[in-house]
Amino acid sequence: RLIPDKELRKRVWKMIGSPGVVLSDGRPVATWRARKQGRKLSFETEWFGEEVDIREEAERLAALRGAEGYEA
């Protein structure tokens, strides 16, 4: 299993509206959601402990969704 902890699995794989998962070296380290607010993309993350730098990926996703930048 990708996420052995039963409580983390419940937070990641929900029946409706599952969030995205942040991987670091193949390990899940957080969940994320992005919402476009005006011209910026807003990110909400829930870290499981270790935090990693996701700025490059956030910039790419903002551009893909037509936003001029992002807010964490």
Coordinates of N, CA, C and O in Angstrom, one line a residue:
R1 N 0.8 -1.2 0.0 CA 0.0 0.0 0.0 C 0.9 1.2 0.0 O 1.9 1.3 0.7
L2 N 0.4 2.2 -0.7 CA 1.1 3.5 -0.7 C 1.1 4.2 0.6 O 2.1 4.8 1.0
I3 N 0.0 4.2 1.3 CA -0.1 4.9 2.6 C -0.6 3.8 3.6 O -1.8 3.5 3.7
P4 N 0.4 3.3 4.4 CA 0.0 2.2 5.4 C -0.9 2.7 6.5 O -1.6 1.9 7.1
D5 N -0.7 4.0 6.9 CA -1.5 4.5 8.1 C -3.0 4.6 7.7 O -3.3 5.4 6.8
K6 N -3.8 3.9 8.4 CA -5.3 3.9 8.1 C -5.9 5.3 8.2 O -6.7 5.7 7.4
E7 N -5.5 6.1 9.2 CA -6.1 7.5 9.3 C -5.6 8.4 8.2 O -6.4 9.2 7.7
L8 N -4.4 8.3 7.7 CA -3.9 9.1 6.6 C -4.7 8.6 5.3 O -5.0 9.5 4.5
R9 N -4.9 7.3 5.2 CA -5.6 6.9 4.0 C -7.0 7.5 3.9 O -7.5 7.9 2.8
K10 N -7.7 7.6 5.1 CA -9.0 8.2 5.1 C -9.0 9.7 4.6 O -9.9 10.2 4.0
R11 N -7.9 10.4 5.0 CA -7.8 11.8 4.6 C -7.4 12.0 3.1 O -7.8 13.0 2.5
V12 N -6.7 11.0 2.5 CA -6.3 11.1 1.1 C -7.4 10.6 0.2 O -7.8 11.2 -0.8
W13 N -7.9 9.4 0.5 CA -8.9 8.8 -0.4 C -10.3 8.9 0.2 O -10.8 8.0 0.8
K14 N -11.0 10.0 -0.1 CA -12.3 10.3 0.4 C -13.3 9.8 -0.7 O -13.0 9.6 -1.8
M15 N -14.5 9.6 -0.2 CA -15.6 9.1 -1.1 C -15.9 10.1 -2.2 O -16.1 9.8 -3.4
I16 N -15.8 11.4 -1.8 CA -16.1 12.5 -2.8 C -15.1 13.6 -2.6 O -14.8 14.0 -1.5
G17 N -14.5 14.1 -3.7 CA -13.6 15.2 -3.6 C -12.2 15.0 -3.0 O -11.8 15.7 -2.2
S18 N -11.6 13.9 -3.4 CA -10.3 13.6 -2.8 C -9.3 14.6 -3.2 O -9.3 15.1 -4.3
P19 N -8.4 15.0 -2.3 CA -7.3 16.0 -2.6 C -6.2 15.3 -3.4 O -6.2 14.1 -3.6
G20 N -5.3 16.1 -3.9 CA -4.1 15.6 -4.6 C -3.1 15.2 -3.5 O -3.2 15.6 -2.3
V21 N -2.1 14.4 -3.9 CA -1.1 14.0 -2.9 C 0.3 14.5 -3.3 O 0.7 14.4 -4.5
V22 N 1.1 15.0 -2.4 CA 2.4 15.5 -2.6 C 3.3 14.3 -2.3 O 3.3 13.7 -1.2
L23 N 4.2 13.9 -3.3 CA 5.1 12.9 -3.1 C 6.6 13.4 -3.0 O 6.9 14.4 -3.7
S24 N 7.4 12.8 -2.1 CA 8.8 13.2 -2.0 C 9.6 11.9 -2.0 O 9.4 11.1 -1.1
D25 N 10.4 11.7 -3.0 CA 11.1 10.4 -3.1 C 10.2 9.2 -3.1 O 10.5 8.2 -2.5
G26 N 9.0 9.4 -3.8 CA 8.1 8.3 -3.9 C 7.2 8.1 -2.6 O 6.4 7.2 -2.6
R27 N 7.4 8.9 -1.6 CA 6.6 8.8 -0.4 C 5.6 9.9 -0.3 O 5.9 11.0 -0.5
P28 N 4.3 9.6 0.1 CA 3.4 10.7 0.3 C 3.7 11.5 1.6 O 4.0 10.9 2.6
V29 N 3.8 12.8 1.4 CA 4.1 13.7 2.5 C 3.1 14.8 2.8 O 3.1 15.4 3.8
A30 N 2.1 14.9 1.9 CA 1.0 15.9 2.2 C -0.1 15.7 1.2 O 0.0 15.0 0.2
T31 N -1.3 16.3 1.5 CA -2.3 16.5 0.6 C -2.4 17.9 0.1 O -1.9 18.8 0.8
W32 N -3.0 18.2 -1.0 CA -3.1 19.6 -1.5 C -4.4 19.8 -2.3 O -4.9 18.8 -2.8
R33 N -4.8 21.0 -2.3 CA -6.0 21.4 -3.1 C -5.6 22.8 -3.6 O -5.0 23.6 -3.0
A34 N -6.1 23.1 -4.8 CA -5.8 24.4 -5.4 C -7.1 25.0 -5.9 O -8.0 24.3 -6.4
R35 N -7.3 26.3 -5.7 CA -8.5 27.0 -6.1 C -8.0 28.3 -6.8 O -7.1 29.0 -6.3
K36 N -8.6 28.6 -7.9 CA -8.3 29.9 -8.5 C -9.1 31.0 -7.9 O -10.3 30.9 -7.8
Q37 N -8.4 32.0 -7.4 CA -9.0 33.2 -6.8 C -8.6 34.4 -7.5 O -7.4 34.8 -7.3
G38 N -9.4 34.9 -8.4 CA -9.0 36.1 -9.2 C -8.0 35.6 -10.2 O -8.2 34.6 -10.9
R39 N -6.9 36.2 -10.2 CA -5.8 35.9 -11.2 C -4.8 35.0 -10.6 O -3.8 34.6 -11.2
K40 N -4.9 34.6 -9.3 CA -3.9 33.8 -8.6 C -4.5 32.4 -8.3 O -5.8 32.3 -8.2
L41 N -3.7 31.4 -8.2 CA -4.1 30.1 -7.7 C -3.7 30.0 -6.3 O -2.6 30.3 -5.9
S42 N -4.7 29.6 -5.4 CA -4.4 29.5 -4.0 C -4.3 28.0 -3.7 O -5.1 27.2 -4.1
F43 N -3.2 27.7 -2.9 CA -2.9 26.3 -2.5 C -3.2 26.1 -1.0 O -2.8 26.9 -0.2
E44 N -3.8 25.0 -0.7 CA -4.0 24.6 0.7 C -3.3 23.2 0.8 O -3.7 22.3 0.1
T45 N -2.4 23.1 1.7 CA -1.7 21.9 1.9 C -1.8 21.4 3.4 O -2.0 22.2 4.3
E46 N -1.9 20.1 3.5 CA -1.9 19.5 4.8 C -0.7 18.5 4.9 O -0.7 17.4 4.3
W47 N 0.3 18.9 5.6 CA 1.5 18.1 5.7 C 1.4 17.0 6.7 O 0.8 17.2 7.8
F48 N 2.0 15.8 6.4 CA 2.0 14.7 7.3 C 3.1 14.7 8.3 O 3.3 13.8 9.1
G49 N 4.0 15.7 8.2 CA 5.2 15.8 9.0 C 6.2 16.6 8.3 O 6.3 17.8 8.4
E50 N 7.0 15.9 7.4 CA 8.1 16.5 6.6 C 7.5 17.4 5.6 O 6.5 17.1 4.9
E51 N 8.0 18.7 5.5 CA 7.6 19.6 4.5 C 8.6 19.7 3.4 O 9.8 19.7 3.7
V52 N 8.2 19.7 2.1 CA 9.2 19.8 1.0 C 8.8 21.1 0.2 O 7.7 21.6 0.3
D53 N 9.8 21.5 -0.6 CA 9.6 22.7 -1.4 C 8.8 22.4 -2.6 O 9.2 21.5 -3.4
I54 N 7.6 22.9 -2.8 CA 6.7 22.6 -3.9 C 6.5 23.9 -4.8 O 5.6 23.9 -5.7
R55 N 7.4 24.9 -4.7 CA 7.2 26.1 -5.4 C 7.2 25.9 -6.9 O 6.4 26.5 -7.6
E56 N 8.2 25.1 -7.4 CA 8.3 24.9 -8.9 C 7.0 24.3 -9.4 O 6.5 24.7 -10.5
E57 N 6.5 23.3 -8.7 CA 5.3 22.6 -9.2 C 4.1 23.5 -9.1 O 3.2 23.5 -9.9
A58 N 4.0 24.3 -8.0 CA 2.9 25.3 -7.9 C 2.9 26.3 -9.0 O 1.9 26.6 -9.6
E59 N 4.1 26.8 -9.4 CA 4.2 27.7 -10.6 C 3.7 27.0 -11.9 O 3.0 27.6 -12.6
R60 N 4.1 25.8 -12.1 CA 3.7 25.1 -13.3 C 2.2 24.9 -13.3 O 1.5 25.0 -14.3
L61 N 1.6 24.5 -12.2 CA 0.2 24.3 -12.1 C -0.6 25.6 -12.3 O -1.6 25.7 -13.0
A62 N -0.1 26.7 -11.7 CA -0.7 28.0 -11.9 C -0.7 28.4 -13.4 O -1.8 28.8 -13.9
A63 N 0.4 28.2 -14.1 CA 0.4 28.5 -15.5 C -0.5 27.6 -16.3 O -1.2 28.1 -17.2
L64 N -0.6 26.3 -16.0 CA -1.5 25.4 -16.6 C -2.9 25.8 -16.5 O -3.7 25.7 -17.4
R65 N -3.3 26.3 -15.3 CA -4.7 26.8 -15.1 C -4.9 28.2 -15.5 O -6.0 28.8 -15.2
G66 N -3.9 28.9 -16.1 CA -4.1 30.2 -16.6 C -4.1 31.3 -15.5 O -4.6 32.4 -15.7
A67 N -3.4 31.0 -14.4 CA -3.3 32.0 -13.3 C -1.9 32.7 -13.5 O -1.0 32.2 -14.1
E68 N -1.8 33.9 -12.9 CA -0.6 34.7 -13.1 C 0.4 34.4 -11.9 O 1.4 35.0 -11.9
G69 N 0.0 33.6 -11.0 CA 0.9 33.2 -9.9 C 0.1 32.4 -8.9 O -1.0 32.0 -9.2
Y70 N 0.7 32.2 -7.8 CA 0.0 31.4 -6.7 C 0.3 32.0 -5.4 O 1.2 32.8 -5.1
E71 N -0.5 31.6 -4.4 CA -0.4 31.9 -3.0 C -0.4 30.6 -2.2 O -1.3 29.7 -2.5
A72 N 0.5 30.4 -1.3 CA 0.5 29.2 -0.5 C -0.3 29.4 0.7 O -0.5 30.4 1.2

